[in-house]
Coordinates of C-alpha atoms in Angstrom, one line a residue:
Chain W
X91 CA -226.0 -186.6 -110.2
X92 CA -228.0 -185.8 -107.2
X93 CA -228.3 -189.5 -106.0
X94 CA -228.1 -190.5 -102.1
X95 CA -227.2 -194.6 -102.5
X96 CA -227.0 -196.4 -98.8
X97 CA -224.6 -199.6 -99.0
X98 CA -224.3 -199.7 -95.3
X99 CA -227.0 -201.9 -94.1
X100 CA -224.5 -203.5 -92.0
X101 CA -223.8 -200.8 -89.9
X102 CA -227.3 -200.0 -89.8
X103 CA -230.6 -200.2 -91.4
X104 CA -233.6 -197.8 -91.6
X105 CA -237.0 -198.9 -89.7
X106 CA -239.1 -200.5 -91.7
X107 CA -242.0 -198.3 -91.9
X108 CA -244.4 -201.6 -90.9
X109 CA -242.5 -201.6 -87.7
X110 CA -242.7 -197.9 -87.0
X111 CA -246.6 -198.8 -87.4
X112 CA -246.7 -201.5 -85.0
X113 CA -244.7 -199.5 -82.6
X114 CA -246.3 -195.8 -82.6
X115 CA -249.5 -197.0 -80.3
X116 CA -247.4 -198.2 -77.9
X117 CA -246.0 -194.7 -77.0
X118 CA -249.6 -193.6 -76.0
X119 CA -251.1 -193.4 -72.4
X120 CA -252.6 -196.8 -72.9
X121 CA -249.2 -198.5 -73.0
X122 CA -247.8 -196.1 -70.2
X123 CA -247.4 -198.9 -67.4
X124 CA -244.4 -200.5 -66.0
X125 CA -244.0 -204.1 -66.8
X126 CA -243.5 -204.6 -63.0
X127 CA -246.7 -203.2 -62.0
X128 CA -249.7 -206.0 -61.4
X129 CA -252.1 -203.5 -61.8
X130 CA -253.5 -203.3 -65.6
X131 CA -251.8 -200.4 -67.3
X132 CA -248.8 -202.8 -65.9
X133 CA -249.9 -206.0 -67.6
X134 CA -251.1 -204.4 -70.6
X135 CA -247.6 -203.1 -71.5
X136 CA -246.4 -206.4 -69.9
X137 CA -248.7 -208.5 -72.5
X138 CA -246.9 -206.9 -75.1
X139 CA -243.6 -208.0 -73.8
X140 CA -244.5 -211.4 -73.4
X141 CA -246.2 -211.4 -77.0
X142 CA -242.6 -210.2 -78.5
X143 CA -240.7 -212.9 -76.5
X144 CA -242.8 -215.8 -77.9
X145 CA -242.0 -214.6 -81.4
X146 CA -238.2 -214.9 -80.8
X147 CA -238.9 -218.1 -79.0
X148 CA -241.0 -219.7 -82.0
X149 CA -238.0 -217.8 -84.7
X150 CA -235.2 -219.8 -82.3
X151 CA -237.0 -222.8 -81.3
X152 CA -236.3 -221.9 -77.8
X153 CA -238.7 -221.7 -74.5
X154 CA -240.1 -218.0 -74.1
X155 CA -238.1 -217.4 -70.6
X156 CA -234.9 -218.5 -72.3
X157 CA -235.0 -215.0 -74.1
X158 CA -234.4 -211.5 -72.2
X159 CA -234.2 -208.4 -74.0
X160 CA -231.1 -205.8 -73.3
X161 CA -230.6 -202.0 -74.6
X162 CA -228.1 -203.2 -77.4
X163 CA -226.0 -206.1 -78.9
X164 CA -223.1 -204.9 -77.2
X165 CA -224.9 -205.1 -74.0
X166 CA -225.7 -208.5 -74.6
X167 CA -222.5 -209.7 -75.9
X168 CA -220.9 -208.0 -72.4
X169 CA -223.7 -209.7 -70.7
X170 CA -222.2 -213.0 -71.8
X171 CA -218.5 -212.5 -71.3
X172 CA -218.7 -211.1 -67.8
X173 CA -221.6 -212.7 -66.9
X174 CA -220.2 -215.9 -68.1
X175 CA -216.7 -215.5 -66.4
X176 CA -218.0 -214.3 -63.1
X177 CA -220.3 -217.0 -62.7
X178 CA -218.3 -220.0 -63.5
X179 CA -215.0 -219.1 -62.2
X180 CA -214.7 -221.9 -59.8
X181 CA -214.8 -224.0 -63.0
X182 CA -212.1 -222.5 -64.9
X183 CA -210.8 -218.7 -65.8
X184 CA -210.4 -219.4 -69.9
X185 CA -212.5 -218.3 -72.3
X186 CA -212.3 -219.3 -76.5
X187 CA -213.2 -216.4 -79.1
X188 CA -212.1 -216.5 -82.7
X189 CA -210.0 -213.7 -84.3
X190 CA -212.9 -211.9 -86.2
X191 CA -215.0 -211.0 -83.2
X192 CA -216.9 -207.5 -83.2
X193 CA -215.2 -205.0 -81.4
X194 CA -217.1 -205.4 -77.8
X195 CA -216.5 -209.0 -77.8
X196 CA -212.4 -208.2 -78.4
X197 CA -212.8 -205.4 -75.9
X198 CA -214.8 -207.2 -73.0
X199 CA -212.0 -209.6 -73.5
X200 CA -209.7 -207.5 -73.0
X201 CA -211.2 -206.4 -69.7
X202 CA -211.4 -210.0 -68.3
X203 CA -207.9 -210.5 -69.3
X204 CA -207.0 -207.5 -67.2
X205 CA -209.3 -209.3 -64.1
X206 CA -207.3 -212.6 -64.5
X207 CA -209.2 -214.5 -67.0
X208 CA -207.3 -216.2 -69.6
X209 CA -208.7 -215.7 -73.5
X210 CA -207.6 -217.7 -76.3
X211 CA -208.3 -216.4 -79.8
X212 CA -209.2 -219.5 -82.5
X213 CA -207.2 -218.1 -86.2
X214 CA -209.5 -218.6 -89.2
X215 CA -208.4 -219.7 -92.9
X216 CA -207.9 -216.9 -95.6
X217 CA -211.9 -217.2 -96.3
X218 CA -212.4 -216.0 -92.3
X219 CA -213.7 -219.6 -91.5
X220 CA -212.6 -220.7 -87.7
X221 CA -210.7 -223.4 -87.6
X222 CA -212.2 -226.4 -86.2
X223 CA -209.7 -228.2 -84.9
X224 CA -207.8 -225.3 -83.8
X225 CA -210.9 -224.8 -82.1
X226 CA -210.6 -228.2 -80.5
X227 CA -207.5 -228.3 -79.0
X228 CA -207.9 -225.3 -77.5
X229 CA -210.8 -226.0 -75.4
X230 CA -209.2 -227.3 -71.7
X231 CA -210.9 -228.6 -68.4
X232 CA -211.0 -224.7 -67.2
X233 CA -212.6 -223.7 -70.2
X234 CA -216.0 -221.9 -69.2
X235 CA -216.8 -220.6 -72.8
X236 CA -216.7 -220.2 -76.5
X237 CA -218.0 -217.5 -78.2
X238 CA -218.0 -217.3 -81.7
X239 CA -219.5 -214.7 -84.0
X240 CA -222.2 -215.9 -86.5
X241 CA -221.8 -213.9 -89.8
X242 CA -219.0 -211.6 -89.5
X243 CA -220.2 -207.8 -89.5
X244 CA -216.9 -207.3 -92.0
X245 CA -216.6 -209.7 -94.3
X246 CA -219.6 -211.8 -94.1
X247 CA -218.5 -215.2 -93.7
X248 CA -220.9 -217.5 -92.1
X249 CA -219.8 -219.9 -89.9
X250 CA -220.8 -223.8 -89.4
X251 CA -222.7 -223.0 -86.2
X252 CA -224.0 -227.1 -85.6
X253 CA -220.6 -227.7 -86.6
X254 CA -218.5 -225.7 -83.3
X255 CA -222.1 -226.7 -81.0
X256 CA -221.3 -230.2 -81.7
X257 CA -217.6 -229.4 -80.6
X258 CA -219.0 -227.6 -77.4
X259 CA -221.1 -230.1 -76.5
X260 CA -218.8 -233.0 -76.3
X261 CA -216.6 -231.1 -74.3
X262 CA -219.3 -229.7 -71.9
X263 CA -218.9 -225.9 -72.5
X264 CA -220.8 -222.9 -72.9
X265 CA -221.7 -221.9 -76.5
X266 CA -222.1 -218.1 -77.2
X267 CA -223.3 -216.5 -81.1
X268 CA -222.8 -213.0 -81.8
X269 CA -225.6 -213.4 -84.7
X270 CA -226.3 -209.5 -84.9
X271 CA -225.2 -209.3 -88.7
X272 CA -227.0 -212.8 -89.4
X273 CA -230.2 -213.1 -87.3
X274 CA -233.2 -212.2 -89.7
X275 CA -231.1 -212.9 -92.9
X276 CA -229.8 -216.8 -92.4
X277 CA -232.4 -219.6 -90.3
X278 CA -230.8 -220.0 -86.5
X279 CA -232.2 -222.7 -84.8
X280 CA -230.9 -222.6 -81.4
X281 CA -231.4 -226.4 -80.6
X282 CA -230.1 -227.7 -83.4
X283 CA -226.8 -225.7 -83.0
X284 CA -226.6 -226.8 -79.6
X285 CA -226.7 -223.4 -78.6
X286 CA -226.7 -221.9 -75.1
X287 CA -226.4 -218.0 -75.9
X288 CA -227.1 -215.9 -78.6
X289 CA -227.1 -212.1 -79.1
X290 CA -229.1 -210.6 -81.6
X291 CA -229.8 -207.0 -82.9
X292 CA -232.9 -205.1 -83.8
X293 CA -231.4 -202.4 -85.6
X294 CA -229.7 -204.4 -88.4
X295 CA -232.9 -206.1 -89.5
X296 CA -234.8 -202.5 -89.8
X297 CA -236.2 -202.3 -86.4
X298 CA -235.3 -199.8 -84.4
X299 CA -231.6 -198.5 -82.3
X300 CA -231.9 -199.4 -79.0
X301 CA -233.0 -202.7 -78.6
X302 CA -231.4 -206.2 -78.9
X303 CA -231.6 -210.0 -77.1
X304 CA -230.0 -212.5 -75.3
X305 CA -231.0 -216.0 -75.5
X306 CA -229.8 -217.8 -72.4
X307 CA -230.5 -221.8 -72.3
X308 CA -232.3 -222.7 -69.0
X309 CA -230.4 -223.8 -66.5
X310 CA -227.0 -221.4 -68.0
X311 CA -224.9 -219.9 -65.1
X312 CA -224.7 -216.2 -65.4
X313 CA -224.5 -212.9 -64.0
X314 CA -226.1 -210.0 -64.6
X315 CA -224.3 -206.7 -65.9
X316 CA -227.2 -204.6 -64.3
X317 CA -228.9 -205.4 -60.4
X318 CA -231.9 -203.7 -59.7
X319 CA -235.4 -204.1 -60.0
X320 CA -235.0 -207.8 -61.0
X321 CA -236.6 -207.4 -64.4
X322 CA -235.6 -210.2 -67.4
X323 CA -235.9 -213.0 -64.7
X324 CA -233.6 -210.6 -63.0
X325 CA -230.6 -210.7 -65.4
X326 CA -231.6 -207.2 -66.8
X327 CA -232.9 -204.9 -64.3
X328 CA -234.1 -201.9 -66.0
X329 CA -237.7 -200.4 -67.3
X330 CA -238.5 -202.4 -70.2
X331 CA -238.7 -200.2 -72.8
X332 CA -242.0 -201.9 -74.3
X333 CA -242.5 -199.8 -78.0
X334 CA -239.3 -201.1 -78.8
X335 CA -239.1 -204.6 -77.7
X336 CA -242.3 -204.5 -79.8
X337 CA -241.0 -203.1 -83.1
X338 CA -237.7 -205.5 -82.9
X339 CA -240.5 -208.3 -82.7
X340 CA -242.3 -207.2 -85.5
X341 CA -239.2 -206.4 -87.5
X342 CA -238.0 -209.9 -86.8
X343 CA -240.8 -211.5 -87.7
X344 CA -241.3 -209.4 -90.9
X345 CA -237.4 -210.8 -91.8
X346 CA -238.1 -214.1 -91.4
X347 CA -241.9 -214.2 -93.4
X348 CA -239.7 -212.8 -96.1
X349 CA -236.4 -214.4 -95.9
X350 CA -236.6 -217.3 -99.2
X351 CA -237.3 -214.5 -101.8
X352 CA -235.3 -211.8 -99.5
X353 CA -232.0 -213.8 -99.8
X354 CA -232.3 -215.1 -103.0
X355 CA -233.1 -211.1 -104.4
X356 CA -230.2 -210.0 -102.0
X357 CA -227.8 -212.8 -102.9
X358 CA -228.1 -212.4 -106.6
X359 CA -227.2 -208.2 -106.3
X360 CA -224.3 -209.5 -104.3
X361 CA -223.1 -212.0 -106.7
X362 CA -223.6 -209.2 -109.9
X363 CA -222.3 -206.9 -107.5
X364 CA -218.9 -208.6 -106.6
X365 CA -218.2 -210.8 -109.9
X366 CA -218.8 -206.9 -112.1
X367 CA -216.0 -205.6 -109.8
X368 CA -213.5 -208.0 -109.7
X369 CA -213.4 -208.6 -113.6
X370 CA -213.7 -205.1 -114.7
X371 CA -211.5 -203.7 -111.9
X372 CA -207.5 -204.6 -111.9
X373 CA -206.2 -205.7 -108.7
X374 CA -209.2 -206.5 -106.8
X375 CA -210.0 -208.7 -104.7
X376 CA -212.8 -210.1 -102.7
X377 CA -212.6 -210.3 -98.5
X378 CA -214.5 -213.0 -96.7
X379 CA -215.6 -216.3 -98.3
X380 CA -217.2 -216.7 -101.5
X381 CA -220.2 -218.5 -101.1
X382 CA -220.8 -219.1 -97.4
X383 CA -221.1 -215.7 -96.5
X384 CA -224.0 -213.0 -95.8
X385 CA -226.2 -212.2 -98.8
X386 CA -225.8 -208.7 -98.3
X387 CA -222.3 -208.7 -97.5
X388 CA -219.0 -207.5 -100.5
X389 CA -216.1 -206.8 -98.9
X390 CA -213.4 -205.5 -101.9
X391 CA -209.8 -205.2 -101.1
X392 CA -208.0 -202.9 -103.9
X393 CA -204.7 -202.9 -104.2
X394 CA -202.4 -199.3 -104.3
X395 CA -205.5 -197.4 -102.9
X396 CA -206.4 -196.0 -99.5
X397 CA -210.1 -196.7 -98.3
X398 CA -211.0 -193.6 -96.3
X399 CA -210.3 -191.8 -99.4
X400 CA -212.1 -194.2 -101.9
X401 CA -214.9 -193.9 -98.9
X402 CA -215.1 -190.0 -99.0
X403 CA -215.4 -189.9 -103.1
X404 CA -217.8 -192.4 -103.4
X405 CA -219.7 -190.4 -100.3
X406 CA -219.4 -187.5 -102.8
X407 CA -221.0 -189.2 -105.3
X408 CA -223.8 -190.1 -103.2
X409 CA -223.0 -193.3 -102.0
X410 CA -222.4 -194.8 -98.8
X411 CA -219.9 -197.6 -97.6
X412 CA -217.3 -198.6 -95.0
X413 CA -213.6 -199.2 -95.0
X414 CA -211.5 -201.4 -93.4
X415 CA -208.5 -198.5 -93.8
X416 CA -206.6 -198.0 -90.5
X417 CA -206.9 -194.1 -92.0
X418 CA -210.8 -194.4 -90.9
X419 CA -210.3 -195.9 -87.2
X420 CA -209.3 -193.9 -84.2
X421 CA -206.7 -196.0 -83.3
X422 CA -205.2 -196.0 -86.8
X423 CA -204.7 -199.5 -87.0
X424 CA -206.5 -201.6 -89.8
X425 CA -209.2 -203.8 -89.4
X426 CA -208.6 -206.8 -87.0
X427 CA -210.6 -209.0 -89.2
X428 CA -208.8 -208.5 -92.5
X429 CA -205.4 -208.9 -91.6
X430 CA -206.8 -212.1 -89.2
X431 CA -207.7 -213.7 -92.8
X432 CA -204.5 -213.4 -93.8
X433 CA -204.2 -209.8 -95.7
X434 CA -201.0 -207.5 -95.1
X435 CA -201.9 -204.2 -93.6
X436 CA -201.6 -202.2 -97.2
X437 CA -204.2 -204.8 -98.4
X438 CA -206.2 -203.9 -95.1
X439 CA -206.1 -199.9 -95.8
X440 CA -207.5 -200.2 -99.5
X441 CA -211.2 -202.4 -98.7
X442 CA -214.5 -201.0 -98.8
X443 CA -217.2 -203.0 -97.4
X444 CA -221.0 -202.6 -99.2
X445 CA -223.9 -204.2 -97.5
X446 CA -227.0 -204.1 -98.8
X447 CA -230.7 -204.6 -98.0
X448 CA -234.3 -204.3 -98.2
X449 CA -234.4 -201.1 -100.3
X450 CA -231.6 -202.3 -102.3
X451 CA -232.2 -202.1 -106.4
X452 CA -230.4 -203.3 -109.2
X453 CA -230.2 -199.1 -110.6
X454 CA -228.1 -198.5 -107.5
X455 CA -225.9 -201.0 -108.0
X456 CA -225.7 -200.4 -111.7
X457 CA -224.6 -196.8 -110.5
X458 CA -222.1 -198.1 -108.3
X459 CA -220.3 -200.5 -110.9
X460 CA -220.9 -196.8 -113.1
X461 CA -219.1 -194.7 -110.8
X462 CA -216.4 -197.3 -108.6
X463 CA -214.0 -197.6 -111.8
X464 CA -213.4 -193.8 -111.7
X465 CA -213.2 -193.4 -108.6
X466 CA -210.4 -196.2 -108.3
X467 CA -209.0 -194.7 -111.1
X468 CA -208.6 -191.4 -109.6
X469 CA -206.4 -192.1 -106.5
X470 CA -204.5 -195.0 -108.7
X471 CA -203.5 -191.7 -110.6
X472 CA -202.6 -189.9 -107.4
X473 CA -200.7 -192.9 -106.4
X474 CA -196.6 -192.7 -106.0
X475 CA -196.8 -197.0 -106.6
X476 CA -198.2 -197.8 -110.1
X477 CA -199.9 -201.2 -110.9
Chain M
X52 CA -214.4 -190.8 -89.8
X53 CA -217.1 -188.9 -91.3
X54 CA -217.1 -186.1 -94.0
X55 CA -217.8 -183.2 -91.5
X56 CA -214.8 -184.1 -89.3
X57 CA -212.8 -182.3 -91.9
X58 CA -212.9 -178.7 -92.9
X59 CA -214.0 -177.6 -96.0
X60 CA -210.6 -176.5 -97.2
X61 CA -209.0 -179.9 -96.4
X62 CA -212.1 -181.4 -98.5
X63 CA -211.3 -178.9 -100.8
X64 CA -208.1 -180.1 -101.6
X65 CA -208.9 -184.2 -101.2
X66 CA -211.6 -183.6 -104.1
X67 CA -209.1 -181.4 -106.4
X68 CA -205.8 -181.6 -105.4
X69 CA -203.4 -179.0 -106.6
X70 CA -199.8 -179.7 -108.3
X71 CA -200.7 -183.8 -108.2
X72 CA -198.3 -186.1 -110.6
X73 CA -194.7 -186.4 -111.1
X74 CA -192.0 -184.0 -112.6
X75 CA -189.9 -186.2 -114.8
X76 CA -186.3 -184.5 -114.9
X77 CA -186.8 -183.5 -111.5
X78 CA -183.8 -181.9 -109.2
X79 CA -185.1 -183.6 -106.1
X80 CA -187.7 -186.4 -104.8
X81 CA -188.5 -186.8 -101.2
X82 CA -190.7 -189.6 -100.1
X83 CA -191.8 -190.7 -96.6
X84 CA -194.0 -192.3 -95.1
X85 CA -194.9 -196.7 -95.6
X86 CA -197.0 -198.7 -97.0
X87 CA -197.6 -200.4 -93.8
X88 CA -198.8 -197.2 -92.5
X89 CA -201.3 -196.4 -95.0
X90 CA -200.0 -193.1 -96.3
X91 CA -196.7 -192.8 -98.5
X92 CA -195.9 -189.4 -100.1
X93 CA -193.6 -188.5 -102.9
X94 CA -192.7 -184.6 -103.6
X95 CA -191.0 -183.7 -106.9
X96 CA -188.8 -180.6 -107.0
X97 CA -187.8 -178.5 -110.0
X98 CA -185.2 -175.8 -109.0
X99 CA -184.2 -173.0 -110.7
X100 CA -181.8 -169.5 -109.1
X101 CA -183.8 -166.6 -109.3
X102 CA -182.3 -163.0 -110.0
X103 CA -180.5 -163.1 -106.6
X104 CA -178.9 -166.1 -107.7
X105 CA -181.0 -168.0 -105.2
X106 CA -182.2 -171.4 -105.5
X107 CA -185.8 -171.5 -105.1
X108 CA -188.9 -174.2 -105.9
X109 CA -189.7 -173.4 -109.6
X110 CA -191.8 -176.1 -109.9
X111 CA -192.8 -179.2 -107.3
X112 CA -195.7 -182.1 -107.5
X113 CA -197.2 -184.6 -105.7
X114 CA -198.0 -188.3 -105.6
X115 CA -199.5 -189.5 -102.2
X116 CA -201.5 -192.8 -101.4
X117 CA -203.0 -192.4 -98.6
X118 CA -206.3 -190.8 -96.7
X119 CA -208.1 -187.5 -97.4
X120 CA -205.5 -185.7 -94.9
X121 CA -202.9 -187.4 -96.6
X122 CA -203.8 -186.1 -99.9
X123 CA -204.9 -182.7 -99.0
X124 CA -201.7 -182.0 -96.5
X125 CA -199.7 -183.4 -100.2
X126 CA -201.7 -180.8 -102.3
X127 CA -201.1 -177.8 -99.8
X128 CA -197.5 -178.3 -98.6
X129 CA -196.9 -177.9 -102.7
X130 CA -199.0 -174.6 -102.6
X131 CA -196.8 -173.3 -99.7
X132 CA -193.7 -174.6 -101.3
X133 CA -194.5 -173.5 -104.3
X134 CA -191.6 -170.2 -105.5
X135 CA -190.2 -170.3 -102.4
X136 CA -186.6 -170.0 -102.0
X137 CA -184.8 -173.9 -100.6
X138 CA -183.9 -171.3 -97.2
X139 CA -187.4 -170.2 -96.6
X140 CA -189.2 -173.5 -97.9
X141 CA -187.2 -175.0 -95.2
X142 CA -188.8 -173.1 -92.7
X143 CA -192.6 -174.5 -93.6
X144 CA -193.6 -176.7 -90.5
X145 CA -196.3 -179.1 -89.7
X146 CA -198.2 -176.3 -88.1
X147 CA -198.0 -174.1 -91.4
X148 CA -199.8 -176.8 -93.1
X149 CA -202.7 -177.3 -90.6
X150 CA -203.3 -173.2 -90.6
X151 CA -203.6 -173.9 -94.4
X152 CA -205.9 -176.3 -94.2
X153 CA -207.6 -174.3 -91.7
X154 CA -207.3 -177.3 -89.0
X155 CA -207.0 -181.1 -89.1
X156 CA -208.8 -183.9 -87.2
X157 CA -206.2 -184.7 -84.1
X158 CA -205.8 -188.6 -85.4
X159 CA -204.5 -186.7 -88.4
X160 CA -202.4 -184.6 -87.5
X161 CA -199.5 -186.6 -88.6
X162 CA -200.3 -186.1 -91.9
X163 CA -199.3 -182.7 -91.7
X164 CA -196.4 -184.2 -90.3
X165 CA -195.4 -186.4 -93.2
X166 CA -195.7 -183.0 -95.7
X167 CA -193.9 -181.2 -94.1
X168 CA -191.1 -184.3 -93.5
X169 CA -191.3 -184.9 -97.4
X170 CA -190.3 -181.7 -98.4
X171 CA -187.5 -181.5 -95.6
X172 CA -186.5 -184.7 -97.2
X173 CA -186.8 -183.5 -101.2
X174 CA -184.6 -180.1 -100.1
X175 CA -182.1 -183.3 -98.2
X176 CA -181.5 -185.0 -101.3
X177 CA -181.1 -182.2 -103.2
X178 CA -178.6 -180.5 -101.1
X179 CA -176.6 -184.0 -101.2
X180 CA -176.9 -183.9 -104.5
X181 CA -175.2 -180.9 -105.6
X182 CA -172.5 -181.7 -102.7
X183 CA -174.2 -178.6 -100.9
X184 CA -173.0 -178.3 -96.9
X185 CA -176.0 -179.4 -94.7
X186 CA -176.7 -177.7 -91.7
X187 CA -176.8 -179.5 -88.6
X188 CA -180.8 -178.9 -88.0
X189 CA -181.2 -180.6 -91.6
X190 CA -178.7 -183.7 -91.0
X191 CA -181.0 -184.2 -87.7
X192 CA -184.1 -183.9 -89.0
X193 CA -183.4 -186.2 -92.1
X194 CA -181.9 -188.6 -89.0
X195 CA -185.2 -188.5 -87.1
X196 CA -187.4 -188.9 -90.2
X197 CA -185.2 -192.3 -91.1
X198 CA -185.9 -193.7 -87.8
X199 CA -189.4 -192.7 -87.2
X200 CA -190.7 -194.6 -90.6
X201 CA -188.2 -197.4 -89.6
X202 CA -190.2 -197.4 -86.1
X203 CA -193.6 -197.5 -88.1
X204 CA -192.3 -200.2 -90.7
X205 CA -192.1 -202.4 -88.0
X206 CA -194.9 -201.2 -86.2

């Protein structure tokens, strides 16, 4: 079969060709000017900015200055950490993250520990939901920061954001999202969730690479990762990159016209998706939380397989996905998330993660319930441990 | 880890491995390798003496859980095993199984390391088996590969 399936929205999506649309004009001479420059080829291109950052503003409910736009979520997660810890040391040197953080939240942590900051991971339950009173006694008078990921990028749990803001709140400390995975797919109201950063991505709700924001409450104490020319109210100096800041609007706001029918479509693939497999697959087993979790998010432990190889077989039959598989990292060591919920490393090495999205059909998940029992089936044979 | 990071001929063997199962009334198993790790690999020897009154590999298979290295590393240390005389299949290193495979990824290179260490460890147990002197290089070897997977276990 000649099919070419992508179940790996989560690592990235394809630009929605109403974005590319919105964006291709704005790579033309008219657009040329620098954001910076007061004469008009500068405010033209500086219009468009502003236009983009009152569409996140009305999408978060925050003020339009509140939002700066940055080259990637990783940039604006790093933004937060350092930023965060280098402004408010005088306060305190400890910062709270939970144990299922993206990478360059775990990394930039990592780097603070080494410059004499203090970091405190939160455990989660076996679902991957933090716990909350953990959560609480670990926040201390020298706490300058929590920073908690949104809907995990693994295994798609979604966590009670008013919930930990309400937790923040009353014990006066900054509140960070990573909502890459979940901005554009699950409402975020920034006020509500008493929140006073967020990152979000472009490329995951099919805008394009490149581009990403920080919201940053008024009135937040922060540094910037980049000095310079002083643009993004000086905490991101750097050309604005206007075609793209564009398109991630447009892409954004596309998401959320869309997101009622979008999640109930995507939700209901996911349910067929995951319920098919574990009933018609021995040893199986779903990662992440059952229903409070990312529509487009199954993450499938199976037992007595490797993933990198279940990966590469299902890549020859024209499908794409992820593993968790220490096999498939370059540290060899299995995903931080998975065994942080609980699962033993073996467990770890045999998930595949499939995300869906907007291009998503029920044929191509048909196929994959067609083909994912024979592939299993195949390295279970190949296997020294039976079931 | 993408598809193109390997060569063909690994891919070759991950998508149809050669000598893959068990051998039932086999003279010799050798696993290594954890499940902590990811990758655990059995080898199954048949020997036979040939018409120098040799012992060599008549037949040997494979079960391996583990990556796509793991499985083609499994498939081709049986090909290079395979008819060779316990003295000469001795001498097949790590190094022989990468050349086969023309070339691994370097954060799999111990993969070639735990084929080559399984069939050390099959020709082990088989020399203890039939009472058979070990030589000194063996007794080491078999030594190094106990500790190393007790290292990882814990690991």
């Amino acid at each position: 079969m000649n099919k070419q399936i992508y179940f790996d929205y989560a690592a990235s999506t394809p630009l929605d060709p109403r974005v590319l649309k919105t964006m291709l004009p704005l790579f033309e001479f008219d657009f040329c000017g620098n954001t910076m420059s007061l004469h008009s080829f500068g405010q033209k291109a500086s219009e468009i900015v502003e236009e983009s950052r009152n569409t996140f503003a009305k999408i978060l409910n925050s003020k339009p200055q509140e939002i700066i736009f940055t080259g990637s979520a990783t940039e604006s997660n790093n933004t937060v950490l350092k930023g965060i810890a280098f402004a408010n040391q005088k306060k305190g040197k400890h910062i709270i993250i939970s144990s299922i953080e993206h990478d360059c939240i775990v990394e930039s942590s990592n780097w603070l520990k080494k410059m004499g900051f203090e970091i405190t991971k939160v455990p989660v339950d076996k679902f991957g939901l933090i716990d909350l009173e953990a959560l609480k006694l670990s926040i201390r008078p020298d706490t300058i920061l929590v920073s908690i990921i949104h809907g995990n990028n693994e295994i798609g749990t979604i966590q009670d954001l008013e919930a930990i803001g309400k937790i923040c709140k009353e014990n006066k400390v900054y509140f960070h999202t990573d909502a890459s995975q979940s901005f554009g797919k699950t409402p975020i109201d920034v006020q509500k969730m008493n929140l006073d950063l967020l990152t979000a991505s472009s490329h995951k709700i099919y805008g394009p690479k490149g581009v990403a924001l920080l919201y940053i409450k008024s009135g937040t104490k922060i540094e910037p990762l980049l000095h310079g020319g002083g643009h993004e109210y000086g905490l991101r100096s750097s050309t604005v990159n206007v075609p793209l800041i564009a398109g991630f609007a447009k892409a954004a706001e596309l998401c959320i016209e869309e997101m009622p029918q979008e999640t109930e479509r995507l939700t209901k693939l996911r349910d067929k998706l995951i319920n098919s497999i574990l009933t018609s697959i021995e040893g199986s087993y779903l990662n992440g939380h059952p229903t409070q979790r990312l529509s487009n998010n199954i993450n499938i432990s199976f037992s007595k397989v490797e993933g990198e190889s279940l990966m590469l077989q299902l890549d020859f039959a024209g499908i794409a996905c992820s593993t968790g598989s220490a096999c498939s990292s370059n540290s060899l060591e299995p995903s931080h998330v998975l065994l942080a919920t609980g699962l033993k490393a073996h467990q770890a090495h045999g998930s595949l993660r499939f995300s869906i999205g907007r291009w998503t059909t029920e044929e191509e998940i048909d196929y994959l319930l067609e083909v994912i029992p024979q592939v299993i089936n195949k390295f279970r044979i190949l296997s020294p441990f039976k079931l | 880890m993408t598809n193109l990071s390997y060569s063909p001929k690994v891919l070759e063997h991950f998508r149809n491995p050669h000598n893959f199962g068990s051998i039932s009334n086999a003279d010799a198993v050798g696993e290594v390798g954890n499940l902590t790790c990811g990758d655990v690999m059995k080898l199954y020897l048949k020997i036979s003496k040939n018409s120098e009154g040799k012992e060599f590999i008549e037949d040997v298979k494979f079960e391996t859980l583990g990556c796509a290295a793991a499985i083609a590393t499994s498939s081709v240390v049986t090909d290079l095993a395979k008819n060779k005389t316990l003295e000469d299949a001795l001498k097949i290193g790590n190094q022989d199984v990468i050349k086969a495979l023309d070339n691994l990824p370097v954060v799999k290179i111990h993969c070639s390391l735990l084929a080559a260490d399984a069939l050390t460890e099959a020709i082990y147990s088989y020399y203890q088996k039939t009472a058979q002197s070990i030589p000194d290089y063996l007794e080491k070897k078999h030594q190094q590969n106990l500790v190393c997977h007790r290292e990882k276990a814990i690991k």
